[in-house]
Amino acid sequence: MTPDAARAPKPLWVWRVRTALGVRSVVAPAIVFVPLGYLLGPTHLNVLSEAVQAHLDPVISAALVTLGVFVGLALGAVRADAGRSLAAAAVEASITAAVVASAIGFLAWTWALPGTGSAPLFGAVVGLCAAASATLVTRAAAGDRETTIARVADFDDLVVIAAGGVLVAHGGDLVATLRAATMAVAVATATAAAGWLLFESASSEPERGVFVIGTVLLLAGGAAYLHVSPLLVGTVAGALWAFAPGGAAQIVRADLDVIQHPLVVLLLLVAGATIRPTLLAAWLLAPLLIFRITGKIAGSWAAARIVRDVPPLELSARLLPCGAAGIALALNYDQLTGTGAGPAVVAALAGAAVVFEALALFNVGGEGDQA
Amino acid sequence: MIRRATALAVVVATAYVVRQHGPADGEARTMALAAGFALVAAALAGDFVEKLRLPRVSGYLLFGLAAGPYFSNVISRPMARELRLIDGVAVALIAMIAGLEMNVLRLKPRIIRMLQVGGITIAILFAVLFVGLYAAWPWLPILPGATGALRFAMAFLFATVVTSFSPTVTIAVMAENRAAGPLSELTLAVVVLGDLLLVLLFGVSMQLVRTATGAASQEVGLFVHLSWEIVGSMAFGATVGALLALYLRAIGRELAIVLVACCVVLSEVGAWMRFEPVLAALVAGLIVENVAPPRGDALRRAVERSALPILIVFFAAAGASLQLDALRTVGFVAGALALARLLLIRIGTSAGARVAGIEGSLVWRGLVSQAGLTLGLTVIVASEYPTWGAPLQTIMVAMIALHELVGPVLFRSALARAGEIGRADLTGADASIAPESGLAGAS
């Protein structure tokens, strides 16, 4: 890129740029598509009515699997020099999740919030949703520091999806949770094995596309049928492909790249449409904003001691945007629980995503590209 | 081969185990599982069938049948019903592909002769079938008690559906064999023009049925209904086609998704507006191909990419929804109709070729195939009139299966006899859908 090009104003959605996970960023689009989804949802225009949302349910499951697959594939892309970033991301995400989970769990318990069920579990789910990050990368200043920030922002999704995927499926009951996790891993392993056998044997590009999309739908359908998290199923399958011999990981990445952007947009639109202006959602939003900032500052302080080349305050500021993984996990929670708390968590997360992404855009002065 | 067989076994076993451990069908969300299973397993079945020198579509249908409720029940009745949700999109996509194959400039020099052959063939085929079906109606297993206007309208509709052809099978066989020459061109033109005419006839016949059954509004007449449905559908299709052409020119990114989105709009909005989705989609394709033809082969690649998964699920769902118990009673009717159609096509093309003054003794062999478009038309009938549309669909699916097995083989033998196989390589002509696209037998 030339210096002139680097200085040129960027459009709000700059989704050509990829993250280290290969997931195109959803930082700025949340500002556009979440409010748009809210406008199109049952509360206003009713284009994305509840019936339409029910029809879109398999597509949302497929979108969640797709995100999970990209996270799983990223495990294979972790090189030796990224070990510190991975550790930093795990520490940062865990601290953020713990801070938010403790605060929300405590508030849910003391305020006796209706429909939230077990307060610790509810807090843990919201905490994990809040721990995910995306970041803006200034292209003009791209270098080691930017790479480190981008990696930390990407890798913290691993913690969110791995822990959240298990938790949201059958949270609370340990036996049921373990059984769900085992089923999820079994379905993912069998389907990933079938996919691995097929991808490289495809005789043409369209046939290969059929195998990839079919495998993703099988993963999504298996997860939905067994009431386990599609995010977790996708992550396990992605990780298996990443470490399997041959070119399965590259094939899946290339083919899913084509449908990824529309799926993420749909995810954001549905998240917007799920928003209901309830008291619970309003109650959740303010503490979520406050304690997420607190968690990110604390987490980034600890993470900065591991990666060393990024100042803690800069890291926390850059990790503020929520990204797709948190919203995806909230949608997954809503899909699987079917209680009044689900839409409230989605609404709070979507609201927080808009606020944090707006802050992030100011933070990089409109010059950033997404990572 | 061993890899694929192993993969198929794993997929079938996974789907079976998931179904065993999941809740009852009524409580489960089955769409994604059914679609994923159908997509992977039917694609593999199509591949196995192709190795036996049969069309892939037959493999998709046979897979649906084998996995459906009548045999293994891996795709249960509720799952098959959920899979049918994509029918509308698939039908619109097939019609749009047919429209994209009609380049008026390319056909212009020979259009009069082609119209003569096609017009006379369709006229003879349709007229004799209509009269025969009307006369034999009390003995057909499709609402035999129908009389008067209803019997007339239903016979008209049934004759229209039985007459239809398959442009994509024709194109696919030509592409696979690198065929070029007078027979290839004439056959393609007759098939495509014939289907354009039959889609219009289908709109008319559906409106006749609606009027006869009292489903059409009594406040406005048949002519108004027809005008709205046919002219409105064409206007709607032209608008969508123009917007798609504009998108191709101005943006041209993520075409596969945009193409599917267009088909969703044509199918869902079209149905809501009481337009004929098939006609609208055909016109949309025509507009894109003739008014603003896309540069390069991006659109062709997008068609290949988006069409294949949708069509596989469409055909597998059709196979899984096949009413085998009804087939026992309609098998004879389907066989008799297929034979009559074959004879009438032969008579019609001979008469047409004689009038046009051209050699056309082999053209009939290219007109036998029926597939996606025919199935799409019957699906529309079955969705709107489940009581008598279902046996009609069963007869048509049996006929399609028969024609799918026989049609491509017959057409290939005609091309070989005319010496047109491999001539595309010599003349530089190119068929529009590549053989590897897997679209053989799609419409």
PDB file of N, CA, C and O in Angstrom, chain A residues 225-271:
ATOM      1  N   TYR A 225     -30.023 -30.628  16.483  1.00  0.00           N
ATOM      2  CA  TYR A 225     -30.829 -31.807  16.807  1.00  0.00           C
ATOM      3  C   TYR A 225     -30.532 -32.310  18.220  1.00  0.00           C
ATOM      4  O   TYR A 225     -31.425 -32.727  18.938  1.00  0.00           O
ATOM      5  N   LEU A 226     -29.238 -32.272  18.583  1.00  0.00           N
ATOM      6  CA  LEU A 226     -28.836 -32.798  19.890  1.00  0.00           C
ATOM      7  C   LEU A 226     -28.840 -31.735  20.990  1.00  0.00           C
ATOM      8  O   LEU A 226     -28.481 -32.005  22.128  1.00  0.00           O
ATOM      9  N   HIS A 227     -29.192 -30.501  20.590  1.00  0.00           N
ATOM     10  CA  HIS A 227     -29.267 -29.411  21.558  1.00  0.00           C
ATOM     11  C   HIS A 227     -27.900 -29.118  22.174  1.00  0.00           C
ATOM     12  O   HIS A 227     -27.760 -28.933  23.382  1.00  0.00           O
ATOM     13  N   VAL A 228     -26.860 -29.132  21.337  1.00  0.00           N
ATOM     14  CA  VAL A 228     -25.525 -28.741  21.794  1.00  0.00           C
ATOM     15  C   VAL A 228     -25.088 -27.507  21.010  1.00  0.00           C
ATOM     16  O   VAL A 228     -25.734 -27.125  20.032  1.00  0.00           O
ATOM     17  N   SER A 229     -23.994 -26.901  21.410  1.00  0.00           N
ATOM     18  CA  SER A 229     -23.598 -25.630  20.811  1.00  0.00           C
ATOM     19  C   SER A 229     -22.973 -25.811  19.427  1.00  0.00           C
ATOM     20  O   SER A 229     -21.964 -26.513  19.282  1.00  0.00           O
ATOM     21  N   PRO A 230     -23.540 -25.184  18.390  1.00  0.00           N
ATOM     22  CA  PRO A 230     -22.922 -25.246  17.061  1.00  0.00           C
ATOM     23  C   PRO A 230     -21.541 -24.595  17.024  1.00  0.00           C
ATOM     24  O   PRO A 230     -20.682 -24.996  16.234  1.00  0.00           O
ATOM     25  N   LEU A 231     -21.334 -23.599  17.897  1.00  0.00           N
ATOM     26  CA  LEU A 231     -20.013 -22.954  17.965  1.00  0.00           C
ATOM     27  C   LEU A 231     -18.948 -23.968  18.370  1.00  0.00           C
ATOM     28  O   LEU A 231     -17.868 -24.053  17.774  1.00  0.00           O
ATOM     29  N   LEU A 232     -19.290 -24.774  19.389  1.00  0.00           N
ATOM     30  CA  LEU A 232     -18.339 -25.758  19.890  1.00  0.00           C
ATOM     31  C   LEU A 232     -18.106 -26.860  18.848  1.00  0.00           C
ATOM     32  O   LEU A 232     -16.967 -27.257  18.575  1.00  0.00           O
ATOM     33  N   VAL A 233     -19.203 -27.315  18.246  1.00  0.00           N
ATOM     34  CA  VAL A 233     -19.105 -28.363  17.222  1.00  0.00           C
ATOM     35  C   VAL A 233     -18.220 -27.872  16.062  1.00  0.00           C
ATOM     36  O   VAL A 233     -17.337 -28.591  15.584  1.00  0.00           O
ATOM     37  N   GLY A 234     -18.450 -26.630  15.641  1.00  0.00           N
ATOM     38  CA  GLY A 234     -17.653 -26.060  14.556  1.00  0.00           C
ATOM     39  C   GLY A 234     -16.189 -25.926  14.928  1.00  0.00           C
ATOM     40  O   GLY A 234     -15.297 -26.209  14.121  1.00  0.00           O
ATOM     41  N   THR A 235     -15.940 -25.506  16.177  1.00  0.00           N
ATOM     42  CA  THR A 235     -14.557 -25.334  16.624  1.00  0.00           C
ATOM     43  C   THR A 235     -13.807 -26.671  16.611  1.00  0.00           C
ATOM     44  O   THR A 235     -12.667 -26.755  16.143  1.00  0.00           O
ATOM     45  N   VAL A 236     -14.471 -27.722  17.114  1.00  0.00           N
ATOM     46  CA  VAL A 236     -13.826 -29.042  17.144  1.00  0.00           C
ATOM     47  C   VAL A 236     -13.542 -29.508  15.716  1.00  0.00           C
ATOM     48  O   VAL A 236     -12.423 -29.975  15.408  1.00  0.00           O
ATOM     49  N   ALA A 237     -14.535 -29.368  14.823  1.00  0.00           N
ATOM     50  CA  ALA A 237     -14.340 -29.801  13.436  1.00  0.00           C
ATOM     51  C   ALA A 237     -13.208 -28.998  12.780  1.00  0.00           C
ATOM     52  O   ALA A 237     -12.342 -29.568  12.094  1.00  0.00           O
ATOM     53  N   GLY A 238     -13.211 -27.677  13.003  1.00  0.00           N
ATOM     54  CA  GLY A 238     -12.173 -26.821  12.427  1.00  0.00           C
ATOM     55  C   GLY A 238     -10.790 -27.214  12.909  1.00  0.00           C
ATOM     56  O   GLY A 238      -9.828 -27.281  12.127  1.00  0.00           O
ATOM     57  N   ALA A 239     -10.702 -27.511  14.208  1.00  0.00           N
ATOM     58  CA  ALA A 239      -9.402 -27.906  14.772  1.00  0.00           C
ATOM     59  C   ALA A 239      -8.933 -29.227  14.171  1.00  0.00           C
ATOM     60  O   ALA A 239      -7.744 -29.399  13.856  1.00  0.00           O
ATOM     61  N   LEU A 240      -9.865 -30.173  13.992  1.00  0.00           N
ATOM     62  CA  LEU A 240      -9.493 -31.463  13.397  1.00  0.00           C
ATOM     63  C   LEU A 240      -8.983 -31.274  11.967  1.00  0.00           C
ATOM     64  O   LEU A 240      -7.996 -31.884  11.560  1.00  0.00           O
ATOM     65  N   TRP A 241      -9.674 -30.423  11.208  1.00  0.00           N
ATOM     66  CA  TRP A 241      -9.218 -30.165   9.835  1.00  0.00           C
ATOM     67  C   TRP A 241      -7.857 -29.478   9.822  1.00  0.00           C
ATOM     68  O   TRP A 241      -7.033 -29.718   8.958  1.00  0.00           O
ATOM     69  N   ALA A 242      -7.683 -28.586  10.821  1.00  0.00           N
ATOM     70  CA  ALA A 242      -6.416 -27.845  10.879  1.00  0.00           C
ATOM     71  C   ALA A 242      -5.231 -28.776  11.086  1.00  0.00           C
ATOM     72  O   ALA A 242      -4.148 -28.552  10.541  1.00  0.00           O
ATOM     73  N   PHE A 243      -5.436 -29.820  11.901  1.00  0.00           N
ATOM     74  CA  PHE A 243      -4.317 -30.717  12.207  1.00  0.00           C
ATOM     75  C   PHE A 243      -4.304 -31.974  11.344  1.00  0.00           C
ATOM     76  O   PHE A 243      -3.378 -32.779  11.435  1.00  0.00           O
ATOM     77  N   ALA A 244      -5.341 -32.157  10.522  1.00  0.00           N
ATOM     78  CA  ALA A 244      -5.386 -33.351   9.660  1.00  0.00           C
ATOM     79  C   ALA A 244      -4.387 -33.202   8.521  1.00  0.00           C
ATOM     80  O   ALA A 244      -4.124 -32.083   8.061  1.00  0.00           O
ATOM     81  N   PRO A 245      -3.810 -34.323   8.064  1.00  0.00           N
ATOM     82  CA  PRO A 245      -2.905 -34.223   6.919  1.00  0.00           C
ATOM     83  C   PRO A 245      -3.673 -33.831   5.647  1.00  0.00           C
ATOM     84  O   PRO A 245      -4.862 -34.068   5.545  1.00  0.00           O
ATOM     85  N   GLY A 246      -2.951 -33.225   4.707  1.00  0.00           N
ATOM     86  CA  GLY A 246      -3.603 -32.816   3.460  1.00  0.00           C
ATOM     87  C   GLY A 246      -4.062 -31.370   3.504  1.00  0.00           C
ATOM     88  O   GLY A 246      -3.713 -30.629   4.425  1.00  0.00           O
ATOM     89  N   GLY A 247      -4.862 -30.993   2.517  1.00  0.00           N
ATOM     90  CA  GLY A 247      -5.235 -29.577   2.376  1.00  0.00           C
ATOM     91  C   GLY A 247      -6.644 -29.255   2.827  1.00  0.00           C
ATOM     92  O   GLY A 247      -7.238 -28.279   2.347  1.00  0.00           O
ATOM     93  N   ALA A 248      -7.207 -30.072   3.754  1.00  0.00           N
ATOM     94  CA  ALA A 248      -8.605 -29.842   4.165  1.00  0.00           C
ATOM     95  C   ALA A 248      -8.797 -28.431   4.724  1.00  0.00           C
ATOM     96  O   ALA A 248      -9.784 -27.758   4.402  1.00  0.00           O
ATOM     97  N   ALA A 249      -7.851 -27.990   5.551  1.00  0.00           N
ATOM     98  CA  ALA A 249      -7.999 -26.680   6.194  1.00  0.00           C
ATOM     99  C   ALA A 249      -8.057 -25.562   5.147  1.00  0.00           C
ATOM    100  O   ALA A 249      -8.914 -24.670   5.218  1.00  0.00           O
ATOM    101  N   GLN A 250      -7.165 -25.632   4.154  1.00  0.00           N
ATOM    102  CA  GLN A 250      -7.147 -24.592   3.118  1.00  0.00           C
ATOM    103  C   GLN A 250      -8.445 -24.625   2.300  1.00  0.00           C
ATOM    104  O   GLN A 250      -8.998 -23.578   1.960  1.00  0.00           O
ATOM    105  N   ILE A 251      -8.903 -25.830   2.000  1.00  0.00           N
ATOM    106  CA  ILE A 251     -10.131 -25.960   1.195  1.00  0.00           C
ATOM    107  C   ILE A 251     -11.318 -25.365   1.950  1.00  0.00           C
ATOM    108  O   ILE A 251     -12.092 -24.574   1.403  1.00  0.00           O
ATOM    109  N   VAL A 252     -11.440 -25.737   3.219  1.00  0.00           N
ATOM    110  CA  VAL A 252     -12.577 -25.245   4.008  1.00  0.00           C
ATOM    111  C   VAL A 252     -12.501 -23.724   4.140  1.00  0.00           C
ATOM    112  O   VAL A 252     -13.494 -23.015   3.953  1.00  0.00           O
ATOM    113  N   ARG A 253     -11.319 -23.232   4.427  1.00  0.00           N
ATOM    114  CA  ARG A 253     -11.154 -21.783   4.593  1.00  0.00           C
ATOM    115  C   ARG A 253     -11.548 -21.047   3.310  1.00  0.00           C
ATOM    116  O   ARG A 253     -12.302 -20.079   3.337  1.00  0.00           O
ATOM    117  N   ALA A 254     -11.069 -21.550   2.163  1.00  0.00           N
ATOM    118  CA  ALA A 254     -11.357 -20.889   0.887  1.00  0.00           C
ATOM    119  C   ALA A 254     -12.849 -20.930   0.569  1.00  0.00           C
ATOM    120  O   ALA A 254     -13.423 -19.933   0.130  1.00  0.00           O
ATOM    121  N   ASP A 255     -13.472 -22.062   0.827  1.00  0.00           N
ATOM    122  CA  ASP A 255     -14.887 -22.183   0.463  1.00  0.00           C
ATOM    123  C   ASP A 255     -15.802 -21.425   1.420  1.00  0.00           C
ATOM    124  O   ASP A 255     -16.774 -20.807   0.985  1.00  0.00           O
ATOM    125  N   LEU A 256     -15.484 -21.474   2.696  1.00  0.00           N
ATOM    126  CA  LEU A 256     -16.335 -20.765   3.660  1.00  0.00           C
ATOM    127  C   LEU A 256     -16.136 -19.258   3.588  1.00  0.00           C
ATOM    128  O   LEU A 256     -17.013 -18.493   3.976  1.00  0.00           O
ATOM    129  N   ASP A 257     -14.980 -18.863   3.080  1.00  0.00           N
ATOM    130  CA  ASP A 257     -14.705 -17.434   2.937  1.00  0.00           C
ATOM    131  C   ASP A 257     -15.770 -16.764   2.060  1.00  0.00           C
ATOM    132  O   ASP A 257     -16.130 -15.614   2.281  1.00  0.00           O
ATOM    133  N   VAL A 258     -16.276 -17.525   1.086  1.00  0.00           N
ATOM    134  CA  VAL A 258     -17.261 -16.969   0.154  1.00  0.00           C
ATOM    135  C   VAL A 258     -18.581 -16.654   0.864  1.00  0.00           C
ATOM    136  O   VAL A 258     -19.230 -15.646   0.573  1.00  0.00           O
ATOM    137  N   ILE A 259     -18.969 -17.529   1.796  1.00  0.00           N
ATOM    138  CA  ILE A 259     -20.280 -17.333   2.434  1.00  0.00           C
ATOM    139  C   ILE A 259     -20.185 -16.662   3.799  1.00  0.00           C
ATOM    140  O   ILE A 259     -21.196 -16.322   4.396  1.00  0.00           O
ATOM    141  N   GLN A 260     -18.944 -16.461   4.257  1.00  0.00           N
ATOM    142  CA  GLN A 260     -18.764 -15.987   5.614  1.00  0.00           C
ATOM    143  C   GLN A 260     -19.354 -14.591   5.848  1.00  0.00           C
ATOM    144  O   GLN A 260     -20.078 -14.364   6.817  1.00  0.00           O
ATOM    145  N   HIS A 261     -19.049 -13.697   4.924  1.00  0.00           N
ATOM    146  CA  HIS A 261     -19.487 -12.317   5.104  1.00  0.00           C
ATOM    147  C   HIS A 261     -21.019 -12.205   5.146  1.00  0.00           C
ATOM    148  O   HIS A 261     -21.572 -11.621   6.078  1.00  0.00           O
ATOM    149  N   PRO A 262     -21.737 -12.806   4.171  1.00  0.00           N
ATOM    150  CA  PRO A 262     -23.200 -12.736   4.265  1.00  0.00           C
ATOM    151  C   PRO A 262     -23.745 -13.389   5.537  1.00  0.00           C
ATOM    152  O   PRO A 262     -24.717 -12.896   6.118  1.00  0.00           O
ATOM    153  N   LEU A 263     -23.101 -14.474   5.983  1.00  0.00           N
ATOM    154  CA  LEU A 263     -23.580 -15.139   7.197  1.00  0.00           C
ATOM    155  C   LEU A 263     -23.409 -14.243   8.418  1.00  0.00           C
ATOM    156  O   LEU A 263     -24.291 -14.174   9.282  1.00  0.00           O
ATOM    157  N   VAL A 264     -22.264 -13.557   8.488  1.00  0.00           N
ATOM    158  CA  VAL A 264     -22.022 -12.663   9.633  1.00  0.00           C
ATOM    159  C   VAL A 264     -23.005 -11.492   9.604  1.00  0.00           C
ATOM    160  O   VAL A 264     -23.554 -11.095  10.641  1.00  0.00           O
ATOM    161  N   VAL A 265     -23.256 -10.976   8.401  1.00  0.00           N
ATOM    162  CA  VAL A 265     -24.235  -9.885   8.276  1.00  0.00           C
ATOM    163  C   VAL A 265     -25.601 -10.362   8.759  1.00  0.00           C
ATOM    164  O   VAL A 265     -26.297  -9.672   9.517  1.00  0.00           O
ATOM    165  N   LEU A 266     -25.973 -11.566   8.338  1.00  0.00           N
ATOM    166  CA  LEU A 266     -27.256 -12.125   8.756  1.00  0.00           C
ATOM    167  C   LEU A 266     -27.310 -12.306  10.272  1.00  0.00           C
ATOM    168  O   LEU A 266     -28.324 -12.013  10.915  1.00  0.00           O
ATOM    169  N   LEU A 267     -26.194 -12.764  10.816  1.00  0.00           N
ATOM    170  CA  LEU A 267     -26.092 -12.941  12.266  1.00  0.00           C
ATOM    171  C   LEU A 267     -26.354 -11.617  12.991  1.00  0.00           C
ATOM    172  O   LEU A 267     -27.105 -11.554  13.975  1.00  0.00           O
ATOM    173  N   LEU A 268     -25.742 -10.545  12.481  1.00  0.00           N
ATOM    174  CA  LEU A 268     -25.903  -9.232  13.109  1.00  0.00           C
ATOM    175  C   LEU A 268     -27.335  -8.724  12.936  1.00  0.00           C
ATOM    176  O   LEU A 268     -27.906  -8.138  13.859  1.00  0.00           O
ATOM    177  N   LEU A 269     -27.901  -8.961  11.743  1.00  0.00           N
ATOM    178  CA  LEU A 269     -29.282  -8.520  11.503  1.00  0.00           C
ATOM    179  C   LEU A 269     -30.240  -9.244  12.455  1.00  0.00           C
ATOM    180  O   LEU A 269     -31.131  -8.628  13.042  1.00  0.00           O
ATOM    181  N   VAL A 270     -30.034 -10.562  12.600  1.00  0.00           N
ATOM    182  CA  VAL A 270     -30.911 -11.332  13.486  1.00  0.00           C
ATOM    183  C   VAL A 270     -30.699 -10.910  14.935  1.00  0.00           C
ATOM    184  O   VAL A 270     -31.664 -10.807  15.707  1.00  0.00           O
ATOM    185  N   ALA A 271     -29.433 -10.643  15.288  1.00  0.00           N
ATOM    186  CA  ALA A 271     -29.171 -10.148  16.648  1.00  0.00           C
ATOM    187  C   ALA A 271     -29.936  -8.850  16.883  1.00  0.00           C
ATOM    188  O   ALA A 271     -30.558  -8.665  17.939  1.00  0.00           O
TER     189      ALA A 271
END
